[in-house]
GROMACS .gro file of C-alpha atoms in nm:
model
  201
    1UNK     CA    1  -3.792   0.043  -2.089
    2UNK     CA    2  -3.472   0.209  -2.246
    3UNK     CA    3  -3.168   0.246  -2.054
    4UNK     CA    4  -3.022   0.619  -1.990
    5UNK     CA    5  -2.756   0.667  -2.202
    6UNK     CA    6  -2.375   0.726  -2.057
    7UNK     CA    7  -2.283   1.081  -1.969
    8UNK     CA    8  -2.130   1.271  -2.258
    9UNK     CA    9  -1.730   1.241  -2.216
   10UNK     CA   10  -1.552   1.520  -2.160
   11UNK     CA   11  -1.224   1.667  -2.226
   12UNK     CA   12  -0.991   1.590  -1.891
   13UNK     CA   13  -0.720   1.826  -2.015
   14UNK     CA   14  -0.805   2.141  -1.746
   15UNK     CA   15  -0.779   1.918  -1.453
   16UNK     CA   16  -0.441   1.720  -1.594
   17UNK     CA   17  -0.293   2.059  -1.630
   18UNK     CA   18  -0.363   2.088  -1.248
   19UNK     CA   19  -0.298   1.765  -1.103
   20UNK     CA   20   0.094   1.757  -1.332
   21UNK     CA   21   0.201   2.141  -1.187
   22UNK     CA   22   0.076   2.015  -0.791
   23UNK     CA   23   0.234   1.675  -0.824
   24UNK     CA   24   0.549   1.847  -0.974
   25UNK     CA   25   0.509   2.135  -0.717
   26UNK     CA   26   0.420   1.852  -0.370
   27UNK     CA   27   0.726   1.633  -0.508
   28UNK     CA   28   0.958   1.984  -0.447
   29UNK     CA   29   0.819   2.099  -0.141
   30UNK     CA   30   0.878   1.758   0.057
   31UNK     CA   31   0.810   1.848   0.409
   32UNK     CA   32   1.125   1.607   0.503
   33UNK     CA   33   1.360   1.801   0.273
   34UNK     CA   34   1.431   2.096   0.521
   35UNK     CA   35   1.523   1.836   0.841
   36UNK     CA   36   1.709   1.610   0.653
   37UNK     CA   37   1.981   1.829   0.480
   38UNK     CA   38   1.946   2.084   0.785
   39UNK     CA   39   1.891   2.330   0.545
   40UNK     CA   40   1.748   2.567   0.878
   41UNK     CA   41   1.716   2.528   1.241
   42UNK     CA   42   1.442   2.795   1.280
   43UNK     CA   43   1.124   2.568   1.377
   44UNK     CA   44   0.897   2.841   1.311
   45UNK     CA   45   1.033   2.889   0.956
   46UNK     CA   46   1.015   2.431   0.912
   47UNK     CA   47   0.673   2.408   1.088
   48UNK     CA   48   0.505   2.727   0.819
   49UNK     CA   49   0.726   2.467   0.558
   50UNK     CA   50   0.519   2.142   0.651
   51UNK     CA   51   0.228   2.366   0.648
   52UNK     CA   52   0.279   2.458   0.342
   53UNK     CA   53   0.361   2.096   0.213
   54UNK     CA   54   0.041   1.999   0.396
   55UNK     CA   55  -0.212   2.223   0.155
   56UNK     CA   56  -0.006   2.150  -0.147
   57UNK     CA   57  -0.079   1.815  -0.058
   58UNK     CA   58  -0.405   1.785  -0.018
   59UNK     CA   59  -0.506   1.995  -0.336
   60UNK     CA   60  -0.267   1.744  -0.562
   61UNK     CA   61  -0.439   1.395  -0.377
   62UNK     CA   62  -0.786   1.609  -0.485
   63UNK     CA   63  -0.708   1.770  -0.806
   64UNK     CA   64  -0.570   1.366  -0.910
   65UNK     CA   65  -0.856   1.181  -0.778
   66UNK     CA   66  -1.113   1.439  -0.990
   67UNK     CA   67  -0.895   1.377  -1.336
   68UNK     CA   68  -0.884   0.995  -1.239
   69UNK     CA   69  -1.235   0.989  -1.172
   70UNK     CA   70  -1.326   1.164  -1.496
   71UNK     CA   71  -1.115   1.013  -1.676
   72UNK     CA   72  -1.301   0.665  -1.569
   73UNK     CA   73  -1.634   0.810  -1.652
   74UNK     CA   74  -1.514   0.900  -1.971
   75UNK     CA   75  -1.371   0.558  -2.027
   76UNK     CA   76  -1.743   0.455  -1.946
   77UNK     CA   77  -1.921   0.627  -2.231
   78UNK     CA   78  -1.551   0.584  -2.470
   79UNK     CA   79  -1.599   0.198  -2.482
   80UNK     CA   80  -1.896  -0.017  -2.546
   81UNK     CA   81  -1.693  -0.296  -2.336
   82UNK     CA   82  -1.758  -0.405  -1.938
   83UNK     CA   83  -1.558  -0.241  -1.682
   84UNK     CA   84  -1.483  -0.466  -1.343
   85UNK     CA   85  -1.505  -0.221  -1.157
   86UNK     CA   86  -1.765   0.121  -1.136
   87UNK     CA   87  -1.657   0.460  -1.126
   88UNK     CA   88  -1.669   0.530  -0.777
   89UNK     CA   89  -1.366   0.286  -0.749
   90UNK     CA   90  -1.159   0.521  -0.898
   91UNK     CA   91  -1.164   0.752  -0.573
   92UNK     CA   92  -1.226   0.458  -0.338
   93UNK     CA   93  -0.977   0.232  -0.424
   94UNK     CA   94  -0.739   0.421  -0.310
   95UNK     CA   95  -0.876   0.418   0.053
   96UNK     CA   96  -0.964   0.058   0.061
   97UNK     CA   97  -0.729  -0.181   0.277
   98UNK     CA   98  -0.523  -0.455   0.070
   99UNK     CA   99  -0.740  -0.367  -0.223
  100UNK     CA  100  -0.540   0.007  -0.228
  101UNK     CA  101  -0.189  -0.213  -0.354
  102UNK     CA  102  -0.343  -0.278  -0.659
  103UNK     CA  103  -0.693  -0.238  -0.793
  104UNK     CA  104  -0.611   0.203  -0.900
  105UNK     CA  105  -0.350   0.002  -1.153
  106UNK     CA  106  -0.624  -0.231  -1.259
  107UNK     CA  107  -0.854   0.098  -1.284
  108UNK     CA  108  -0.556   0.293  -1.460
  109UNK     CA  109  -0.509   0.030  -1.731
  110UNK     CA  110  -0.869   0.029  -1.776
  111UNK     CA  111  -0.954   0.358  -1.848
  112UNK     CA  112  -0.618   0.352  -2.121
  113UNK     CA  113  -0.753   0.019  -2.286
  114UNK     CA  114  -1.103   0.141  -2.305
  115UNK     CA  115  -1.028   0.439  -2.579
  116UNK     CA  116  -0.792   0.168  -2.786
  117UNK     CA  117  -0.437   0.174  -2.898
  118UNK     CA  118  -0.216   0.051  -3.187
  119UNK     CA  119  -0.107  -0.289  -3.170
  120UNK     CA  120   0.246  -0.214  -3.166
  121UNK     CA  121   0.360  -0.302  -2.827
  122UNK     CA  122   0.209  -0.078  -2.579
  123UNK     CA  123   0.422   0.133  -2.374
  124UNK     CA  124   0.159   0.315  -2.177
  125UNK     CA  125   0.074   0.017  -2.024
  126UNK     CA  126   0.501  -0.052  -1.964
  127UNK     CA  127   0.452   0.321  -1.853
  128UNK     CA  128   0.157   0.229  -1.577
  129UNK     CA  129   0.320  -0.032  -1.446
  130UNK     CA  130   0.650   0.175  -1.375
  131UNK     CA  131   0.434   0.424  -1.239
  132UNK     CA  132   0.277   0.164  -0.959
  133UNK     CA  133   0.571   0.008  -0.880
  134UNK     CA  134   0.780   0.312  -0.819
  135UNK     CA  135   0.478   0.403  -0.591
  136UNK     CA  136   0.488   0.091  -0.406
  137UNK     CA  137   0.805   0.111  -0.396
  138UNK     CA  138   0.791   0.464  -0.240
  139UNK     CA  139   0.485   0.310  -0.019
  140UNK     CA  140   0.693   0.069   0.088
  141UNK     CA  141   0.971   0.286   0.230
  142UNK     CA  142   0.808   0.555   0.365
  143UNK     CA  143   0.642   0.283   0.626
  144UNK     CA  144   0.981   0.136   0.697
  145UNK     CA  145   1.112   0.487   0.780
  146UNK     CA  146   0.870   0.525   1.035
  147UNK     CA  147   0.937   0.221   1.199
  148UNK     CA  148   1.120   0.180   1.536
  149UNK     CA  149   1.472   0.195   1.407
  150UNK     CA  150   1.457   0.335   1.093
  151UNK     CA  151   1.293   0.708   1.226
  152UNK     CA  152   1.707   0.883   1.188
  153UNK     CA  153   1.770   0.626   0.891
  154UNK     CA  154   1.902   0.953   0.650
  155UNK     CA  155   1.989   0.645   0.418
  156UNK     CA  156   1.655   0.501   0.343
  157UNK     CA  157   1.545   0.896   0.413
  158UNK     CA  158   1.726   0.981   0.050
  159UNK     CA  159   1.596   0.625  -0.086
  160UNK     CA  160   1.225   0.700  -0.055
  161UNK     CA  161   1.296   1.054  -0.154
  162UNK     CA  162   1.506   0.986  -0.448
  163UNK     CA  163   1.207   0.685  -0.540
  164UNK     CA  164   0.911   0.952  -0.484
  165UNK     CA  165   1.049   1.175  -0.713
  166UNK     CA  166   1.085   0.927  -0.987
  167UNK     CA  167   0.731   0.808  -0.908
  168UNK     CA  168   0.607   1.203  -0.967
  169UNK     CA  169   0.795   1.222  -1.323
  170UNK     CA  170   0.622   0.867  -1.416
  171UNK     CA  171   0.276   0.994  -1.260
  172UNK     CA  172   0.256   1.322  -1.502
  173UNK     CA  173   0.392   1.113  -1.797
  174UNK     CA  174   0.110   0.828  -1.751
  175UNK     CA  175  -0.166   1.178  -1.688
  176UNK     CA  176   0.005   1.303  -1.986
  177UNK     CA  177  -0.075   0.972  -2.193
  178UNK     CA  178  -0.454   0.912  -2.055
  179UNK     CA  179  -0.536   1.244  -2.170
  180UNK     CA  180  -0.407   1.297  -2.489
  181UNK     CA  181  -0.566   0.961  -2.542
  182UNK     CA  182  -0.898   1.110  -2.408
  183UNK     CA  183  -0.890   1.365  -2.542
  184UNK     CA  184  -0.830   1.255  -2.918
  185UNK     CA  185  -1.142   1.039  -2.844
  186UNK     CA  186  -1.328   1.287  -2.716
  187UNK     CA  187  -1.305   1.493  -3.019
  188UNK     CA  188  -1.478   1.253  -3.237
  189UNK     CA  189  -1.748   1.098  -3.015
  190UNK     CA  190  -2.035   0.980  -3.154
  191UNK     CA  191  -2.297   0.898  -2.898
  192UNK     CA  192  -2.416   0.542  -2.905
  193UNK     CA  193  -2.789   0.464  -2.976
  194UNK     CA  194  -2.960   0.367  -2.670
  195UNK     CA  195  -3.086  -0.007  -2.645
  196UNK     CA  196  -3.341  -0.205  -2.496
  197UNK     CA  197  -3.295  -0.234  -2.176
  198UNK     CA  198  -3.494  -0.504  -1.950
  199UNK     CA  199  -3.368  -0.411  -1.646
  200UNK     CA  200  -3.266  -0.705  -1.528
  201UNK     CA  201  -2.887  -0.739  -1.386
   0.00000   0.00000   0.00000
């Protein structure tokens, strides 16, 4: 018995594209922005705002989970090396209790180390790890803000503003990275031979 071969990688540079202009585009349309600098006090005018926000939303956590996901199935047939974790992971991980604080890092510095690097010292990697923690960091503040106590906080309001915003920049540079990364791998795939497989785990 052979074992299927690994889907053919593909390029992940359409759906970057996408997922940089929404995250640029959700990290400008904050639906706190308008309330917090009472920049109107027409509620018709704020609630068509968070609307707005809302949608934007929603197609930038989509349009990122799709690049993230291919960019882990890529990783998949870009490396001959085991993975800890499978591709489904990359969307799930991010819904998982506890495990959503750290394992999409873990699956981020995966999917860079499977398509190789110089050994000079790696700054995507350095550039990951900013990423997360500015997240957390964001993570972190936003629940604190909604805490009894902290709701009228316009303080920690700017704070986890001011952090989001860096995380966003750091977020298209590390989508920037994977995929020129990818994609220079891509371009000169040669499909590995299949092997015997026994089909035992």
């Amino acid at each position: 018995m052979t074992r299927p071969s690994d889907a053919v990688p593909r390029s992940p540079q359409s759906l970057a594209r996408a997922a940089q202009i929404l995250v640029g585009l959700y990290a400008l349309l904050d639906p706190s922005r308008p309330k917090l600098f009472d920049a109107t006090d027409d509620g018709l005018f704020y609630s068509r705002y968070v609307s707005a926000s809302a949608l934007v939303g929603l197609a930038t956590l989509v349009t990122f989970l799709l690049w993230f996901r291919r960019c882990r199935y890529n990783a998949q047939a870009l490396s001959v090396g085991p993975f800890a974790h499978t591709p489904g992971w990359a969307v799930g991980a991010w819904f998982t209790p506890v495990l959503m604080w750290w394992r999409p890092r873990r699956i981020a510095l995966d999917i860079h180390r499977a398509v190789g690097h110089d050994p000079a010292p790696d700054t995507t990697v350095t550039l990951i790890n900013a990423w997360w923690a500015a997240w957390l960091a964001h993570m972190a503040g936003a629940v604190t803000a909604t805490s009894a106590g902290y709701a009228d906080s316009v303080v920690l309001s700017v704070v986890s503003q001011v952090v989001y915003l860096i995380a966003a920049v750091l977020v298209i540079l590390v989508i920037q990275r994977i995929t020129a990364a990818q994609t220079r791998a891509v371009a000169t795939y040669v499909p590995v031979a299949q092997t015997p497989y026994s089909g035992r785990a």
